[in-house]
Structure formats: structure tokens, C-alpha cells
Coordinates of C-alpha atoms in Angstrom, one line a residue:
M1 CA 13.3 16.5 30.2
M2 CA 12.7 15.1 33.7
G3 CA 9.6 12.9 34.1
V4 CA 8.8 12.8 30.4
S5 CA 9.2 9.5 28.5
M6 CA 11.0 9.2 25.2
E7 CA 7.7 8.4 23.6
E8 CA 6.1 11.6 24.9
Q9 CA 9.2 13.6 23.9
Q10 CA 8.9 12.3 20.4
G11 CA 5.2 12.9 20.3
I12 CA 4.5 9.2 19.5
P13 CA 1.1 8.2 20.9
T14 CA 1.0 5.8 23.9
S15 CA -2.0 4.7 25.9
D16 CA -1.6 7.8 28.1
N17 CA -0.4 10.1 25.4
P18 CA -3.1 11.4 22.9
P19 CA -2.2 11.8 19.3
S20 CA 0.1 14.8 18.7
A21 CA 2.9 13.4 16.6
K22 CA 4.1 15.4 13.6
I23 CA 4.1 13.1 10.5
A24 CA 5.9 13.7 7.2
E25 CA 4.7 11.7 4.3
A26 CA 6.3 11.0 0.9
C27 CA 4.1 9.5 -1.7
D28 CA 4.4 8.4 -5.3
S29 CA 2.5 6.4 -7.9
Y30 CA -0.5 8.6 -7.7
P31 CA -1.4 11.4 -10.1
S32 CA 0.7 14.5 -9.1
S33 CA -2.5 16.4 -8.5
A34 CA -3.4 14.0 -5.7
C35 CA -0.2 14.5 -3.8
S36 CA -0.6 17.6 -1.7
I37 CA 1.4 19.5 0.8
V38 CA -0.4 19.9 4.1
P39 CA 1.0 22.7 6.2
L40 CA 1.9 21.8 9.8
L41 CA -1.2 22.0 12.0
T42 CA -1.3 22.7 15.7
P43 CA 0.1 19.7 17.6
T44 CA -2.9 19.7 19.9
L45 CA -5.5 19.5 17.1
P46 CA -8.4 17.6 18.6
P47 CA -9.9 14.7 16.7
S48 CA -13.1 16.6 16.0
S49 CA -11.3 19.5 14.3
S50 CA -11.4 20.0 10.6
A51 CA -8.2 20.5 8.6
T52 CA -7.7 22.7 5.6
T53 CA -5.2 21.8 3.0
W54 CA -3.4 24.1 0.6
P55 CA -3.3 24.0 -2.3
P56 CA -6.8 22.4 -2.4
P57 CA -6.3 18.8 -3.6
P58 CA -8.8 16.5 -5.2
E59 CA -10.4 13.7 -3.3
P60 CA -7.4 12.1 -1.4
I61 CA -6.1 8.8 -2.5
G62 CA -4.7 6.3 0.0
P63 CA -5.0 5.7 3.7
T64 CA -3.1 8.6 5.3
P65 CA -5.8 11.3 5.2
N66 CA -7.3 9.3 8.1
W67 CA -4.5 10.7 10.3
V68 CA -5.6 14.3 10.1
P69 CA -9.1 14.0 11.5
A70 CA -7.6 11.7 14.1
G71 CA -5.6 14.6 15.5
Y72 CA -2.1 14.0 14.0
V73 CA 0.0 16.7 12.4
L74 CA 0.6 15.8 8.7
S75 CA 2.9 17.3 6.2
A76 CA 2.7 15.3 2.9
G77 CA 4.1 15.6 -0.6
P78 CA 5.4 13.8 -3.6
R79 CA 8.9 12.5 -3.6
T80 CA 10.3 14.4 -6.5
Q81 CA 11.3 18.1 -6.6
S82 CA 9.7 18.5 -10.0
R83 CA 6.3 17.6 -8.6
L84 CA 6.9 19.7 -5.5
N85 CA 7.8 22.7 -7.7
L86 CA 4.2 22.6 -8.8
Y87 CA 3.4 24.1 -5.4
S88 CA 6.7 26.0 -4.9
L89 CA 7.0 24.3 -1.5
W90 CA 10.2 22.3 -1.7
G91 CA 11.7 24.2 1.2
L92 CA 8.5 23.7 3.4
A93 CA 8.7 20.0 2.8
G94 CA 12.3 19.8 3.9
K95 CA 11.6 21.8 7.0
S96 CA 8.6 19.7 7.8
L97 CA 10.6 16.5 7.6
A98 CA 13.3 17.9 9.9
Q99 CA 10.6 18.8 12.4
S100 CA 8.8 15.4 12.2
D101 CA 8.7 12.5 14.6
V102 CA 7.5 10.0 12.0
F103 CA 8.5 9.7 8.3
H104 CA 5.9 7.7 6.5
R105 CA 6.6 6.7 3.0
R106 CA 4.8 4.7 0.3
L107 CA 7.1 5.0 -2.7
P108 CA 7.3 2.1 -5.3
S109 CA 10.6 3.3 -6.6
D110 CA 13.8 5.3 -5.7
V111 CA 13.6 4.0 -2.1
R112 CA 17.3 4.3 -1.5
H113 CA 17.4 7.9 -2.9
V114 CA 14.6 9.1 -0.6
I115 CA 15.3 7.1 2.6
L116 CA 19.1 6.6 2.6
A117 CA 20.0 10.2 1.7
A118 CA 23.1 11.9 3.1
G119 CA 23.0 12.4 6.8
S120 CA 20.2 10.9 8.8
P121 CA 17.9 8.7 6.8
G122 CA 15.7 10.8 4.6
G123 CA 16.6 13.9 6.6
L124 CA 14.6 12.8 9.6
R125 CA 15.7 14.3 12.9
S126 CA 17.4 12.2 15.6
G127 CA 14.9 10.1 17.5
G128 CA 12.5 9.9 14.6
V129 CA 10.8 6.9 13.2
I130 CA 10.6 5.7 9.6
I131 CA 7.5 3.8 8.6
D132 CA 8.1 2.1 5.2
M133 CA 4.7 1.0 3.9
T134 CA 5.9 0.2 0.3
T135 CA 6.5 -3.4 -0.8
S136 CA 10.2 -3.7 -1.4
D137 CA 13.1 -6.1 -0.9
P138 CA 13.3 -7.5 2.7
S139 CA 17.1 -6.9 2.5
L140 CA 16.4 -3.2 1.9
A141 CA 14.2 -3.1 5.0
V142 CA 17.2 -4.5 7.0
E143 CA 19.5 -1.9 5.4
I144 CA 17.1 1.0 6.3
H145 CA 16.9 -0.3 9.8
S146 CA 20.7 -0.4 10.1
A147 CA 21.1 3.1 8.7
A148 CA 18.3 4.5 10.9
S149 CA 19.8 2.9 14.0
S150 CA 23.3 4.3 13.3
S151 CA 21.7 7.8 13.0
G152 CA 19.8 7.7 16.2
C153 CA 16.5 6.9 14.4
S154 CA 14.3 3.8 14.2
S155 CA 12.5 2.1 11.4
V156 CA 9.6 -0.3 10.8
D157 CA 8.7 -2.0 7.5
A158 CA 5.0 -2.0 7.3
P159 CA 3.6 -2.9 3.8
V160 CA -0.1 -3.2 3.5
S161 CA -2.8 -5.3 1.8
G162 CA -6.4 -4.5 1.2
G163 CA -6.5 -2.5 -2.0
D164 CA -8.3 0.8 -2.6
R165 CA -11.3 -0.3 -0.6
G166 CA -9.2 -1.1 2.4
A167 CA -7.5 2.3 2.2
R168 CA -10.8 4.1 2.0
L169 CA -12.4 2.1 4.9
A170 CA -9.2 2.1 7.0
S171 CA -9.4 -1.7 7.0
L172 CA -5.9 -2.5 5.6
S173 CA -3.9 -5.4 6.8
I174 CA -0.5 -3.9 8.0
F175 CA 2.4 -6.4 8.1
T176 CA 5.1 -5.0 10.4
G177 CA 8.7 -5.9 10.9
G178 CA 11.2 -4.3 13.3
D179 CA 11.5 -3.9 17.0
E180 CA 8.3 -5.2 18.7
T181 CA 8.3 -2.5 21.4
L182 CA 8.5 0.2 18.7
V183 CA 5.6 -1.4 16.7
T184 CA 3.5 -1.5 19.9
R185 CA 4.2 2.2 20.4
L186 CA 3.2 2.9 16.8
T187 CA 0.1 0.8 16.8
P188 CA -2.3 3.6 17.9
L189 CA -1.1 5.6 14.8
L190 CA -1.3 2.7 12.4
N191 CA -4.7 1.6 13.8
H192 CA -6.2 4.6 11.9
L193 CA -5.2 2.8 8.7
G194 CA -6.2 -0.8 9.5
R195 CA -5.2 -3.8 11.6
V196 CA -1.6 -4.2 12.6
Y197 CA 0.1 -7.6 12.5
Y198 CA 3.6 -8.0 14.0
M199 CA 5.6 -10.5 11.9
G200 CA 9.1 -10.3 13.5
G201 CA 12.3 -8.4 13.1
P202 CA 13.4 -6.0 10.3
G203 CA 12.3 -7.3 6.9
K204 CA 9.7 -9.7 8.2
G205 CA 6.9 -7.4 7.3
Q206 CA 8.2 -7.4 3.7
F207 CA 8.5 -11.2 3.7
C208 CA 4.8 -11.4 4.8
K209 CA 3.7 -9.0 2.1
L210 CA 5.6 -10.9 -0.6
A211 CA 3.9 -14.2 0.6
N212 CA 0.6 -12.3 0.4
Q213 CA 1.4 -11.4 -3.2
V214 CA 2.3 -14.9 -4.1
T215 CA -1.1 -16.1 -2.8
I216 CA -3.0 -13.3 -4.6
A217 CA -1.2 -14.0 -7.9
S218 CA -2.4 -17.6 -8.2
T219 CA -5.8 -16.7 -6.8
M220 CA -6.3 -14.1 -9.5
V221 CA -5.3 -16.6 -12.2
G222 CA -7.8 -19.1 -10.8
L223 CA -10.6 -16.5 -10.6
C224 CA -10.1 -15.3 -14.2
E225 CA -9.5 -18.8 -15.6
G226 CA -12.7 -20.0 -13.9
L227 CA -14.6 -17.2 -15.5
I228 CA -13.2 -18.0 -18.9
Y229 CA -14.1 -21.6 -18.5
A230 CA -17.6 -20.9 -17.2
H231 CA -18.2 -18.5 -20.2
K232 CA -17.0 -21.1 -22.7
A233 CA -19.4 -23.6 -21.1
G234 CA -22.3 -21.3 -21.6
L235 CA -23.0 -20.5 -17.9
D236 CA -24.5 -17.3 -16.8
L237 CA -21.5 -15.6 -15.2
S238 CA -23.3 -13.7 -12.4
N239 CA -25.1 -16.9 -11.4
Y240 CA -21.8 -18.8 -11.5
L241 CA -20.1 -16.3 -9.2
N242 CA -23.0 -16.4 -6.8
A243 CA -22.8 -20.2 -6.8
I244 CA -19.1 -20.4 -6.0
S245 CA -18.8 -17.4 -3.7
T246 CA -20.1 -19.2 -0.6
G247 CA -18.2 -22.5 -1.3
A248 CA -14.6 -23.6 -1.2
A249 CA -13.8 -21.4 -4.3
G250 CA -14.9 -18.2 -2.5
S251 CA -12.1 -15.7 -1.8
K252 CA -11.4 -12.1 -1.0
S253 CA -10.3 -11.6 -4.6
L254 CA -13.6 -12.9 -5.8
D255 CA -15.5 -10.6 -3.5
L256 CA -13.4 -7.6 -4.5
Y257 CA -13.0 -8.2 -8.2
G258 CA -15.7 -10.5 -9.4
N259 CA -18.2 -7.7 -10.0
R260 CA -15.6 -5.5 -11.5
I261 CA -14.5 -8.1 -14.1
L262 CA -18.1 -8.7 -15.2
K263 CA -18.7 -4.9 -15.5
R264 CA -15.4 -4.5 -17.4
D265 CA -14.3 -2.1 -14.6
F266 CA -10.5 -2.3 -14.7
E267 CA -9.9 0.9 -12.7
A268 CA -6.9 0.3 -10.5
G269 CA -7.3 -0.5 -6.9
F270 CA -3.7 -1.9 -7.3
Y271 CA -1.8 -1.2 -10.5
V272 CA -0.6 -4.0 -12.8
N273 CA 2.7 -2.1 -13.0
H274 CA 3.1 -2.3 -9.2
F275 CA 2.0 -5.9 -9.1
V276 CA 4.6 -6.9 -11.7
K277 CA 7.2 -5.1 -9.6
D278 CA 6.1 -7.1 -6.5
L279 CA 6.1 -10.4 -8.3
G280 CA 9.6 -9.7 -9.6
I281 CA 10.8 -9.2 -6.0
C282 CA 9.0 -12.5 -5.0
L283 CA 10.8 -14.4 -7.8
R284 CA 14.2 -12.9 -6.8
E285 CA 13.6 -14.0 -3.2
C286 CA 12.6 -17.4 -4.4
Q287 CA 15.9 -17.7 -6.2
N288 CA 17.7 -16.7 -3.1
M289 CA 15.8 -19.3 -1.1
G290 CA 16.1 -22.0 -3.7
L291 CA 12.4 -22.2 -4.2
A292 CA 10.5 -23.3 -7.3
L293 CA 7.0 -21.7 -7.4
P294 CA 5.7 -22.3 -10.9
G295 CA 2.3 -20.7 -10.3
L296 CA 4.0 -17.4 -9.3
A297 CA 6.2 -17.5 -12.4
L298 CA 3.2 -18.1 -14.7
A299 CA 1.2 -15.3 -13.1
Q300 CA 4.1 -12.9 -13.6
Q301 CA 4.3 -13.8 -17.3
L302 CA 0.6 -13.1 -17.7
Y303 CA 0.8 -9.8 -16.0
L304 CA 3.9 -8.9 -18.0
S305 CA 1.8 -9.4 -21.2
L306 CA -0.6 -6.8 -19.9
K307 CA 2.3 -4.3 -19.6
A308 CA 3.3 -5.3 -23.2
H309 CA -0.2 -4.2 -24.4
G310 CA 0.1 -0.9 -22.6
E311 CA -2.2 -1.9 -19.8
G312 CA 0.1 -1.4 -16.9
D313 CA -2.0 1.3 -15.4
L314 CA -5.1 -0.9 -15.1
G315 CA -6.0 -2.8 -12.0
T316 CA -4.9 -6.4 -11.3
Q317 CA -8.4 -7.6 -12.2
A318 CA -7.4 -6.8 -15.8
L319 CA -5.6 -10.1 -15.9
V320 CA -8.8 -11.4 -17.5
L321 CA -7.8 -9.5 -20.7
A322 CA -4.6 -11.5 -21.1
L323 CA -6.6 -14.8 -20.8
E324 CA -9.2 -13.5 -23.2
R325 CA -6.6 -12.8 -25.8
L326 CA -4.9 -16.1 -25.2
N327 CA -8.2 -18.0 -25.9
N328 CA -9.7 -15.6 -28.4
V329 CA -12.8 -15.1 -26.3
S330 CA -14.4 -12.1 -24.5
L331 CA -16.6 -12.2 -21.4
E332 CA -18.4 -9.1 -22.8
S333 CA -20.6 -11.4 -24.8
G334 CA -21.7 -13.2 -21.6
S335 CA -23.7 -11.9 -18.6
S336 CA -22.9 -8.4 -17.5
K337 CA -25.1 -8.7 -14.4
S338 CA -23.1 -8.0 -11.3
L339 CA -22.7 -10.4 -8.3
A340 CA -24.7 -8.0 -6.1
E341 CA -27.5 -7.7 -8.6
G342 CA -27.6 -11.5 -8.9
K343 CA -28.3 -11.8 -5.2
N344 CA -31.3 -9.4 -5.3

């Protein structure tokens, strides 16, 4: 195609090329009813246009619905044929992927099966791009990059942080690894989900996300232990959180989860099951690096105890339950006044 850049041929947005890329998405970890197939829309769908999905899904979970009103063509579905059979649309999903410019995935398991399938990775056409937004082993990101390159495709590892709130508000932190030029080309697409940070070559996005999880693990232990201590000391817990939130102990974890813990709201913004998986990857990488991170190891043991009590589908703020059991106390007998209410 004379006079047409590779980016424009692939439909990947550039500064001079408005959104028109066809995007295939594979999702998992959410209720099957929340994973829908969105038929291919017109490539010239303007940002102001509304999009109709079929079958009608419940309120979308996760960041990618932001792509449809932004003008991108989205075909999405769960990874497994059993779930796709609920819609009798397995064939449509395969055709949509073969026609796609970008394959976006957020699968906490079976990565190799979905991405490194026979033929081109995941069935993506030559010249396509894989965006892997699931937290996984950095070595796997390198493997996917190698397989994609050998098949005439490209890949970027782009795990995210920000929880359910970040997904809803499109304010996620997106840690990218891969070719910097490719990440720059994909940034207009990813900006609809949050802020993009380029961390280096293949696997570096995953390394950044794992370091993020190491930080969160110890932060959550500190937050919950502080609440247990304040409760035992007889402090009003909402007043306590107000007092420390603007000082050196203030943190994003406190802002996101302090109120939820006091309200006994353990609905998952990020599942305990997934966090345990991430911490396991962190510990394996630590072993490979010869690192001793005792705070990380302790946090994983506490979160594993939640799984042992059947609480793996709760949010990470449920860590307080493990510490309550350990100390035979309950914050329920303390103040239930929320942080926001305490500031009024």
C-alpha cells in the first residue's frame, strides 16, 4: 500500500490516525455473565457513537469497555470454550481474533495455552500486536515476545495497578515492557485505561508490577496491624485513620481500603486468590535473584491463611480477618464510622 504507514495499515492509532483498530480481548477471573462477546462494529465508529452488545451483559467489569465509546472496534470474550458456548459464539470469537490488529488479554491462568497456541500466537494475524495486561512471570513475557516476533507479530507486557476504582475511572497505572517505539504507538489506545509508564524491554513491565505487589503486600500488613493495635489500645478507629492519613503513614492503600475495612466491606477490588498468585511469582523471582524479602514471605503466609479459610474470593483488604483471628479480636466491636464520615 503505497503512501500508507505500517501503523495505518494495522489500524493502530498514531497522532495522525484516529482510533479505528480492531481489538480482540480474552478475559477470565470475572463471573462468566460479565464476559460478553461484542460483535465487530464499524471501523469508523466515531467517539460519540453508542455501542450495543449482544447478548446484553450486566454492568461491565474492568477497564476495556472504555475502548468502545472511544471509537475502537472491540470483540471480547472469556478464554474457555465452555464459557463461550453459553453464547454459541466460539466461531465468531476465532474469526474476530484473526481479523484483529490488537489482542488484549487479562488472564490469570492458562497463559501459554491461550497466547502460545499453534501457529501465530493466540491465532493473531501477521502484523498484529499482543498486549498482555495480566501479572505473570517476566520470563513468560520474554517467551511471548520471542514467539510473536518469529510469527511476524509484536507483543507488549503491560500489567496494571489501581484496583477496581482505577479500572472504573480509567486511572490505572500501566507498566509496559517491550519495544519502546511500539509502546509509543500503543499509548493512545492505552491512555483510555490509565497512564502508561515505559519500564524497558520485554518482561520489564512484569518486573515493575511484581515490585509494586511487593510494596503493597507489606503496606497492607502495616495498615491492618495498625488498625488491630489501635483497636486494642481503645482508640476510635475512624479518628485514628483520619489522624494518620495526612502524615507519614498515609498511603494509597489506606485511602482505598481504610473505609472498607471499618465497614467490613471485603468485596474484591483485587482478589485474594490473585494476590497470592502474584506473591508466589514474586517469591520465585526473589529466589532466582538471590534476594531475601521476609516481609513479602510473611505477607504471603497471611494471605494463604485466608485461602485456607475459604476467603480467596474476598478483596485484599480482608487481610484484617487473618490478623483478627491470630489475635482473637474483632474490629467490629470498635468504631464503624468511615473515614469520610469522620471528616464531615
